């Protein structure tokens, strides 16, 4: 996919892909019972990953790790991850748990520093997919508005005031041979339910995949992978 086109490709290319958000609670409603933990019934599973970073730089030029925190950054002027690629610059973990069907969940605490604008910090990449279908099932992006606005691609607002604070993100994917379902949780509250983009072989990625200008950064801790 060419540079700067991935966000436009995110909106409604397949039928059934519209986002569904939860309705607000009614005023004066009785206090609800505590919601179930999104990981109830899931099994924490080991995983491995590789790195994608500007091809002409060492990983240490765009990543540090310490005290359980992975810190990744990139500049809009950086090279892509492969020489000659037309994609945007990135510093990302590429999870090596490719799948076509089943229930898979990405889970991590995320910190987005002020000023990061137009960067994807987690996505489900459709590495092998039918011609004419999108390259991703979902991308979560952050924009420099509203104290840090997190959107599904460049559309549905999922959170504001996201800068400079840790919050937990879970993405649960029920993948099928047809059209599956993706659910997004922030701090264990469901904020989005959306159809995926149909059959594919896919994998999770997290870090910064930068579609904006200037410097973009994201930090991650307590990274976990769940299956059922």
PDB file of C-alpha atoms in Angstrom:
ATOM      1  CA  UNK A   1       0.000   0.000   0.000  1.00  0.00           C
ATOM      2  CA  UNK A   2       1.370   3.411  -1.003  1.00  0.00           C
ATOM      3  CA  UNK A   3       2.345   6.055   1.532  1.00  0.00           C
ATOM      4  CA  UNK A   4      -0.505   8.109   3.057  1.00  0.00           C
ATOM      5  CA  UNK A   5      -3.275   5.877   1.604  1.00  0.00           C
ATOM      6  CA  UNK A   6      -3.741   3.419   4.447  1.00  0.00           C
ATOM      7  CA  UNK A   7      -6.136   5.623   6.439  1.00  0.00           C
ATOM      8  CA  UNK A   8      -8.442   6.194   3.509  1.00  0.00           C
ATOM      9  CA  UNK A   9      -8.444   2.435   2.898  1.00  0.00           C
ATOM     10  CA  UNK A  10      -9.751   1.862   6.410  1.00  0.00           C
ATOM     11  CA  UNK A  11     -13.302   3.113   6.012  1.00  0.00           C
ATOM     12  CA  UNK A  12     -16.071   0.772   4.889  1.00  0.00           C
ATOM     13  CA  UNK A  13     -14.509  -1.080   1.955  1.00  0.00           C
ATOM     14  CA  UNK A  14     -16.483  -4.228   2.733  1.00  0.00           C
ATOM     15  CA  UNK A  15     -20.138  -4.516   3.643  1.00  0.00           C
ATOM     16  CA  UNK A  16     -20.711  -5.036   7.327  1.00  0.00           C
ATOM     17  CA  UNK A  17     -17.613  -3.101   8.330  1.00  0.00           C
ATOM     18  CA  UNK A  18     -19.323  -0.195  10.085  1.00  0.00           C
ATOM     19  CA  UNK A  19     -18.353   0.400  13.686  1.00  0.00           C
ATOM     20  CA  UNK A  20     -20.830  -0.312  16.450  1.00  0.00           C
ATOM     21  CA  UNK A  21     -20.432   1.700  19.642  1.00  0.00           C
ATOM     22  CA  UNK A  22     -22.136   1.047  22.938  1.00  0.00           C
ATOM     23  CA  UNK A  23     -25.076   3.315  23.876  1.00  0.00           C
ATOM     24  CA  UNK A  24     -24.570   5.558  26.920  1.00  0.00           C
ATOM     25  CA  UNK A  25     -26.085   4.469  30.201  1.00  0.00           C
ATOM     26  CA  UNK A  26     -29.472   5.988  30.982  1.00  0.00           C
ATOM     27  CA  UNK A  27     -29.551   8.716  33.613  1.00  0.00           C
ATOM     28  CA  UNK A  28     -30.752   7.418  36.968  1.00  0.00           C
ATOM     29  CA  UNK A  29     -30.350   3.774  35.954  1.00  0.00           C
ATOM     30  CA  UNK A  30     -29.583   1.255  38.664  1.00  0.00           C
ATOM     31  CA  UNK A  31     -25.922   0.522  39.244  1.00  0.00           C
ATOM     32  CA  UNK A  32     -24.902  -2.326  36.950  1.00  0.00           C
ATOM     33  CA  UNK A  33     -23.129  -5.415  38.167  1.00  0.00           C
ATOM     34  CA  UNK A  34     -19.368  -5.357  37.556  1.00  0.00           C
ATOM     35  CA  UNK A  35     -18.569  -6.292  33.967  1.00  0.00           C
ATOM     36  CA  UNK A  36     -16.776  -9.549  33.319  1.00  0.00           C
ATOM     37  CA  UNK A  37     -13.056  -9.343  32.676  1.00  0.00           C
ATOM     38  CA  UNK A  38     -12.517  -9.480  28.879  1.00  0.00           C
ATOM     39  CA  UNK A  39      -9.965 -12.277  29.432  1.00  0.00           C
ATOM     40  CA  UNK A  40     -12.373 -14.571  31.340  1.00  0.00           C
ATOM     41  CA  UNK A  41     -12.304 -17.950  29.594  1.00  0.00           C
ATOM     42  CA  UNK A  42      -9.137 -17.076  27.659  1.00  0.00           C
ATOM     43  CA  UNK A  43      -5.681 -18.621  28.109  1.00  0.00           C
ATOM     44  CA  UNK A  44      -2.547 -16.508  28.303  1.00  0.00           C
ATOM     45  CA  UNK A  45      -0.287 -17.817  25.537  1.00  0.00           C
ATOM     46  CA  UNK A  46       3.379 -17.311  24.722  1.00  0.00           C
ATOM     47  CA  UNK A  47       4.336 -15.422  21.570  1.00  0.00           C
ATOM     48  CA  UNK A  48       7.376 -14.216  19.679  1.00  0.00           C
ATOM     49  CA  UNK A  49       7.933 -11.172  17.503  1.00  0.00           C
ATOM     50  CA  UNK A  50      10.367  -9.557  15.121  1.00  0.00           C
ATOM     51  CA  UNK A  51      11.151  -5.867  14.608  1.00  0.00           C
ATOM     52  CA  UNK A  52      10.333  -3.500  11.777  1.00  0.00           C
ATOM     53  CA  UNK A  53      12.212  -0.164  11.847  1.00  0.00           C
ATOM     54  CA  UNK A  54      13.814   2.249   9.362  1.00  0.00           C
ATOM     55  CA  UNK A  55      15.975   0.021   7.188  1.00  0.00           C
ATOM     56  CA  UNK A  56      19.081   2.219   7.458  1.00  0.00           C
ATOM     57  CA  UNK A  57      19.078   2.518  11.270  1.00  0.00           C
ATOM     58  CA  UNK A  58      19.880   0.226  14.163  1.00  0.00           C
ATOM     59  CA  UNK A  59      16.974  -0.762  16.372  1.00  0.00           C
ATOM     60  CA  UNK A  60      18.552   1.120  19.268  1.00  0.00           C
ATOM     61  CA  UNK A  61      18.184   4.354  17.291  1.00  0.00           C
ATOM     62  CA  UNK A  62      14.386   4.076  17.538  1.00  0.00           C
ATOM     63  CA  UNK A  63      13.688   1.817  20.547  1.00  0.00           C
ATOM     64  CA  UNK A  64      14.612   1.431  24.200  1.00  0.00           C
ATOM     65  CA  UNK A  65      13.512  -1.139  26.783  1.00  0.00           C
ATOM     66  CA  UNK A  66      13.774  -0.883  30.555  1.00  0.00           C
ATOM     67  CA  UNK A  67      11.692  -1.419  33.702  1.00  0.00           C
ATOM     68  CA  UNK A  68       9.271  -3.495  31.645  1.00  0.00           C
ATOM     69  CA  UNK A  69       8.539  -0.666  29.184  1.00  0.00           C
ATOM     70  CA  UNK A  70       9.151  -0.742  25.429  1.00  0.00           C
ATOM     71  CA  UNK A  71       9.525   2.785  24.056  1.00  0.00           C
ATOM     72  CA  UNK A  72       9.363   3.227  20.266  1.00  0.00           C
ATOM     73  CA  UNK A  73       9.542   6.357  18.146  1.00  0.00           C
ATOM     74  CA  UNK A  74       9.958   7.396  14.534  1.00  0.00           C
ATOM     75  CA  UNK A  75      10.138  10.585  12.458  1.00  0.00           C
ATOM     76  CA  UNK A  76       8.057  11.348   9.395  1.00  0.00           C
ATOM     77  CA  UNK A  77      11.324  11.833   7.480  1.00  0.00           C
ATOM     78  CA  UNK A  78      12.640   8.351   8.372  1.00  0.00           C
ATOM     79  CA  UNK A  79      13.124   5.658   5.767  1.00  0.00           C
ATOM     80  CA  UNK A  80      10.573   2.798   5.458  1.00  0.00           C
ATOM     81  CA  UNK A  81      11.315  -0.619   6.934  1.00  0.00           C
ATOM     82  CA  UNK A  82      12.602  -1.969   3.618  1.00  0.00           C
ATOM     83  CA  UNK A  83      14.768  -0.136   1.096  1.00  0.00           C
ATOM     84  CA  UNK A  84      12.629   0.930  -1.853  1.00  0.00           C
ATOM     85  CA  UNK A  85       9.306   0.413  -0.029  1.00  0.00           C
ATOM     86  CA  UNK A  86       6.574   3.026  -0.566  1.00  0.00           C
ATOM     87  CA  UNK A  87       5.129   2.546   2.930  1.00  0.00           C
ATOM     88  CA  UNK A  88       5.309   5.027   5.789  1.00  0.00           C
ATOM     89  CA  UNK A  89       8.105   4.923   8.391  1.00  0.00           C
ATOM     90  CA  UNK A  90       7.612   2.720  11.419  1.00  0.00           C
ATOM     91  CA  UNK A  91       9.115   1.176  14.519  1.00  0.00           C
ATOM     92  CA  UNK A  92       6.935  -1.820  15.330  1.00  0.00           C
ATOM     93  CA  UNK A  93       6.807  -5.250  16.896  1.00  0.00           C
ATOM     94  CA  UNK A  94       5.587  -7.700  14.263  1.00  0.00           C
ATOM     95  CA  UNK A  95       3.968 -10.558  16.205  1.00  0.00           C
ATOM     96  CA  UNK A  96       4.905 -13.970  14.794  1.00  0.00           C
ATOM     97  CA  UNK A  97       1.596 -15.659  15.549  1.00  0.00           C
ATOM     98  CA  UNK A  98      -0.068 -15.668  12.136  1.00  0.00           C
ATOM     99  CA  UNK A  99      -3.631 -17.002  12.117  1.00  0.00           C
ATOM    100  CA  UNK A 100      -6.650 -17.408   9.846  1.00  0.00           C
ATOM    101  CA  UNK A 101      -9.375 -18.497  12.303  1.00  0.00           C
ATOM    102  CA  UNK A 102      -9.894 -18.723  16.041  1.00  0.00           C
ATOM    103  CA  UNK A 103     -10.054 -16.323  18.987  1.00  0.00           C
ATOM    104  CA  UNK A 104      -6.965 -14.160  19.545  1.00  0.00           C
ATOM    105  CA  UNK A 105      -6.436 -11.175  21.816  1.00  0.00           C
ATOM    106  CA  UNK A 106      -3.720  -8.497  21.939  1.00  0.00           C
ATOM    107  CA  UNK A 107      -3.343  -6.899  25.378  1.00  0.00           C
ATOM    108  CA  UNK A 108      -1.027  -4.128  26.645  1.00  0.00           C
ATOM    109  CA  UNK A 109      -0.835  -0.937  28.648  1.00  0.00           C
ATOM    110  CA  UNK A 110      -0.223   1.967  26.263  1.00  0.00           C
ATOM    111  CA  UNK A 111       1.268   5.436  26.796  1.00  0.00           C
ATOM    112  CA  UNK A 112       1.012   8.058  24.036  1.00  0.00           C
ATOM    113  CA  UNK A 113       3.184  11.164  24.565  1.00  0.00           C
ATOM    114  CA  UNK A 114       1.800  14.613  23.759  1.00  0.00           C
ATOM    115  CA  UNK A 115       2.247  15.721  20.168  1.00  0.00           C
ATOM    116  CA  UNK A 116       2.154  12.297  18.543  1.00  0.00           C
ATOM    117  CA  UNK A 117      -0.118  12.951  15.573  1.00  0.00           C
ATOM    118  CA  UNK A 118      -1.322  10.627  12.841  1.00  0.00           C
ATOM    119  CA  UNK A 119       0.384   7.441  14.028  1.00  0.00           C
ATOM    120  CA  UNK A 120      -1.053   3.931  14.283  1.00  0.00           C
ATOM    121  CA  UNK A 121      -0.031   2.314  17.573  1.00  0.00           C
ATOM    122  CA  UNK A 122      -1.666  -1.112  17.158  1.00  0.00           C
ATOM    123  CA  UNK A 123      -3.169  -2.941  14.195  1.00  0.00           C
ATOM    124  CA  UNK A 124      -4.234  -6.307  12.823  1.00  0.00           C
ATOM    125  CA  UNK A 125      -2.354  -6.676   9.540  1.00  0.00           C
ATOM    126  CA  UNK A 126      -3.803  -8.933   6.834  1.00  0.00           C
ATOM    127  CA  UNK A 127      -0.534 -10.328   5.541  1.00  0.00           C
ATOM    128  CA  UNK A 128      -2.210 -12.610   2.984  1.00  0.00           C
ATOM    129  CA  UNK A 129      -5.591 -11.433   1.748  1.00  0.00           C
ATOM    130  CA  UNK A 130      -7.722 -11.678  -1.408  1.00  0.00           C
ATOM    131  CA  UNK A 131      -7.005  -9.125  -4.096  1.00  0.00           C
ATOM    132  CA  UNK A 132      -9.111  -6.004  -3.713  1.00  0.00           C
ATOM    133  CA  UNK A 133      -9.629  -6.376   0.050  1.00  0.00           C
ATOM    134  CA  UNK A 134      -8.029  -4.120   2.694  1.00  0.00           C
ATOM    135  CA  UNK A 135      -4.580  -4.713   4.157  1.00  0.00           C
ATOM    136  CA  UNK A 136      -5.771  -4.399   7.772  1.00  0.00           C
ATOM    137  CA  UNK A 137      -8.722  -5.504   9.883  1.00  0.00           C
ATOM    138  CA  UNK A 138      -8.300  -2.597  12.295  1.00  0.00           C
ATOM    139  CA  UNK A 139      -5.869   0.187  13.139  1.00  0.00           C
ATOM    140  CA  UNK A 140      -5.961   2.423  16.219  1.00  0.00           C
ATOM    141  CA  UNK A 141      -4.507   5.857  15.545  1.00  0.00           C
ATOM    142  CA  UNK A 142      -3.789   8.865  17.765  1.00  0.00           C
ATOM    143  CA  UNK A 143      -4.236  12.503  16.724  1.00  0.00           C
ATOM    144  CA  UNK A 144      -3.140  15.790  18.285  1.00  0.00           C
ATOM    145  CA  UNK A 145      -6.628  17.035  19.153  1.00  0.00           C
ATOM    146  CA  UNK A 146      -8.710  16.845  22.326  1.00  0.00           C
ATOM    147  CA  UNK A 147      -5.715  16.130  24.509  1.00  0.00           C
ATOM    148  CA  UNK A 148      -4.916  13.100  22.363  1.00  0.00           C
ATOM    149  CA  UNK A 149      -7.755  11.557  20.351  1.00  0.00           C
ATOM    150  CA  UNK A 150      -7.732   7.826  19.598  1.00  0.00           C
ATOM    151  CA  UNK A 151      -9.691   6.834  16.506  1.00  0.00           C
ATOM    152  CA  UNK A 152     -10.435   3.712  14.514  1.00  0.00           C
ATOM    153  CA  UNK A 153      -8.396   4.608  11.431  1.00  0.00           C
ATOM    154  CA  UNK A 154      -9.175   8.321  10.944  1.00  0.00           C
ATOM    155  CA  UNK A 155     -12.875   7.923  11.756  1.00  0.00           C
ATOM    156  CA  UNK A 156     -14.692   6.717  14.875  1.00  0.00           C
ATOM    157  CA  UNK A 157     -13.522   8.452  18.055  1.00  0.00           C
ATOM    158  CA  UNK A 158     -12.791   5.924  20.805  1.00  0.00           C
ATOM    159  CA  UNK A 159     -11.133   8.166  23.390  1.00  0.00           C
ATOM    160  CA  UNK A 160     -10.003  11.724  24.056  1.00  0.00           C
ATOM    161  CA  UNK A 161      -7.479  12.967  26.652  1.00  0.00           C
ATOM    162  CA  UNK A 162      -5.313   9.976  25.833  1.00  0.00           C
ATOM    163  CA  UNK A 163      -1.953  11.778  26.009  1.00  0.00           C
ATOM    164  CA  UNK A 164       0.574  11.285  28.794  1.00  0.00           C
ATOM    165  CA  UNK A 165      -1.281   8.597  30.742  1.00  0.00           C
ATOM    166  CA  UNK A 166      -1.167   4.814  30.855  1.00  0.00           C
ATOM    167  CA  UNK A 167      -4.327   2.991  29.799  1.00  0.00           C
ATOM    168  CA  UNK A 168      -4.962  -0.645  28.967  1.00  0.00           C
ATOM    169  CA  UNK A 169      -5.952  -1.689  25.454  1.00  0.00           C
ATOM    170  CA  UNK A 170      -7.281  -5.089  24.443  1.00  0.00           C
ATOM    171  CA  UNK A 171      -8.190  -6.134  20.901  1.00  0.00           C
ATOM    172  CA  UNK A 172     -10.104  -9.416  20.717  1.00  0.00           C
ATOM    173  CA  UNK A 173     -10.538 -10.972  17.283  1.00  0.00           C
ATOM    174  CA  UNK A 174     -12.968 -13.779  16.570  1.00  0.00           C
ATOM    175  CA  UNK A 175     -11.702 -14.810  13.152  1.00  0.00           C
ATOM    176  CA  UNK A 176     -13.730 -17.186  10.987  1.00  0.00           C
ATOM    177  CA  UNK A 177     -13.644 -18.620   7.481  1.00  0.00           C
ATOM    178  CA  UNK A 178     -16.065 -15.822   6.550  1.00  0.00           C
ATOM    179  CA  UNK A 179     -16.491 -12.462   8.255  1.00  0.00           C
ATOM    180  CA  UNK A 180     -15.414 -12.326  11.888  1.00  0.00           C
ATOM    181  CA  UNK A 181     -15.660  -9.791  14.705  1.00  0.00           C
ATOM    182  CA  UNK A 182     -13.169  -7.432  16.326  1.00  0.00           C
ATOM    183  CA  UNK A 183     -13.784  -5.976  19.798  1.00  0.00           C
ATOM    184  CA  UNK A 184     -11.744  -3.178  21.388  1.00  0.00           C
ATOM    185  CA  UNK A 185     -11.578  -2.613  25.138  1.00  0.00           C
ATOM    186  CA  UNK A 186     -10.051   0.353  26.980  1.00  0.00           C
ATOM    187  CA  UNK A 187      -9.381  -0.305  30.653  1.00  0.00           C
ATOM    188  CA  UNK A 188     -11.534  -3.453  30.297  1.00  0.00           C
ATOM    189  CA  UNK A 189     -14.593  -1.532  29.045  1.00  0.00           C
ATOM    190  CA  UNK A 190     -15.884  -2.382  25.561  1.00  0.00           C
ATOM    191  CA  UNK A 191     -15.597   0.696  23.318  1.00  0.00           C
ATOM    192  CA  UNK A 192     -16.000  -0.794  19.840  1.00  0.00           C
ATOM    193  CA  UNK A 193     -17.399  -3.830  18.046  1.00  0.00           C
ATOM    194  CA  UNK A 194     -16.767  -4.042  14.311  1.00  0.00           C
ATOM    195  CA  UNK A 195     -16.711  -6.671  11.566  1.00  0.00           C
ATOM    196  CA  UNK A 196     -13.324  -7.692  10.222  1.00  0.00           C
ATOM    197  CA  UNK A 197     -12.534  -7.551   6.482  1.00  0.00           C
ATOM    198  CA  UNK A 198     -13.192 -11.182   5.620  1.00  0.00           C
ATOM    199  CA  UNK A 199     -10.881 -14.182   5.169  1.00  0.00           C
ATOM    200  CA  UNK A 200      -7.130 -13.581   5.490  1.00  0.00           C
ATOM    201  CA  UNK A 201      -3.961 -14.685   7.215  1.00  0.00           C
ATOM    202  CA  UNK A 202      -3.197 -11.969   9.728  1.00  0.00           C
ATOM    203  CA  UNK A 203      -1.080 -10.949  12.706  1.00  0.00           C
ATOM    204  CA  UNK A 204      -0.873  -8.215  15.343  1.00  0.00           C
ATOM    205  CA  UNK A 205       1.553  -5.296  15.251  1.00  0.00           C
ATOM    206  CA  UNK A 206       2.216  -2.569  17.788  1.00  0.00           C
ATOM    207  CA  UNK A 207       4.534   0.416  17.934  1.00  0.00           C
ATOM    208  CA  UNK A 208       4.358   3.532  15.776  1.00  0.00           C
ATOM    209  CA  UNK A 209       3.457   3.414  12.090  1.00  0.00           C
ATOM    210  CA  UNK A 210       3.561   7.105  11.230  1.00  0.00           C
ATOM    211  CA  UNK A 211       1.165   8.703   8.722  1.00  0.00           C
ATOM    212  CA  UNK A 212       1.585  12.265  10.015  1.00  0.00           C
ATOM    213  CA  UNK A 213       4.356  14.817  10.432  1.00  0.00           C
ATOM    214  CA  UNK A 214       7.130  15.345  12.942  1.00  0.00           C
ATOM    215  CA  UNK A 215       7.984  12.817  15.653  1.00  0.00           C
ATOM    216  CA  UNK A 216       5.682  10.030  16.838  1.00  0.00           C
ATOM    217  CA  UNK A 217       6.150   7.857  19.924  1.00  0.00           C
ATOM    218  CA  UNK A 218       4.312   5.117  21.795  1.00  0.00           C
ATOM    219  CA  UNK A 219       5.215   3.075  24.877  1.00  0.00           C
ATOM    220  CA  UNK A 220       4.016  -0.366  25.917  1.00  0.00           C
ATOM    221  CA  UNK A 221       4.171  -2.489  29.067  1.00  0.00           C
ATOM    222  CA  UNK A 222       2.501  -5.680  30.361  1.00  0.00           C
ATOM    223  CA  UNK A 223       2.192  -6.973  26.806  1.00  0.00           C
ATOM    224  CA  UNK A 224       0.205 -10.223  26.667  1.00  0.00           C
ATOM    225  CA  UNK A 225      -1.322 -12.587  24.133  1.00  0.00           C
ATOM    226  CA  UNK A 226      -4.509 -14.569  24.831  1.00  0.00           C
ATOM    227  CA  UNK A 227      -6.248 -17.387  22.967  1.00  0.00           C
ATOM    228  CA  UNK A 228      -9.317 -19.569  23.392  1.00  0.00           C
TER     229      UNK A 228
END
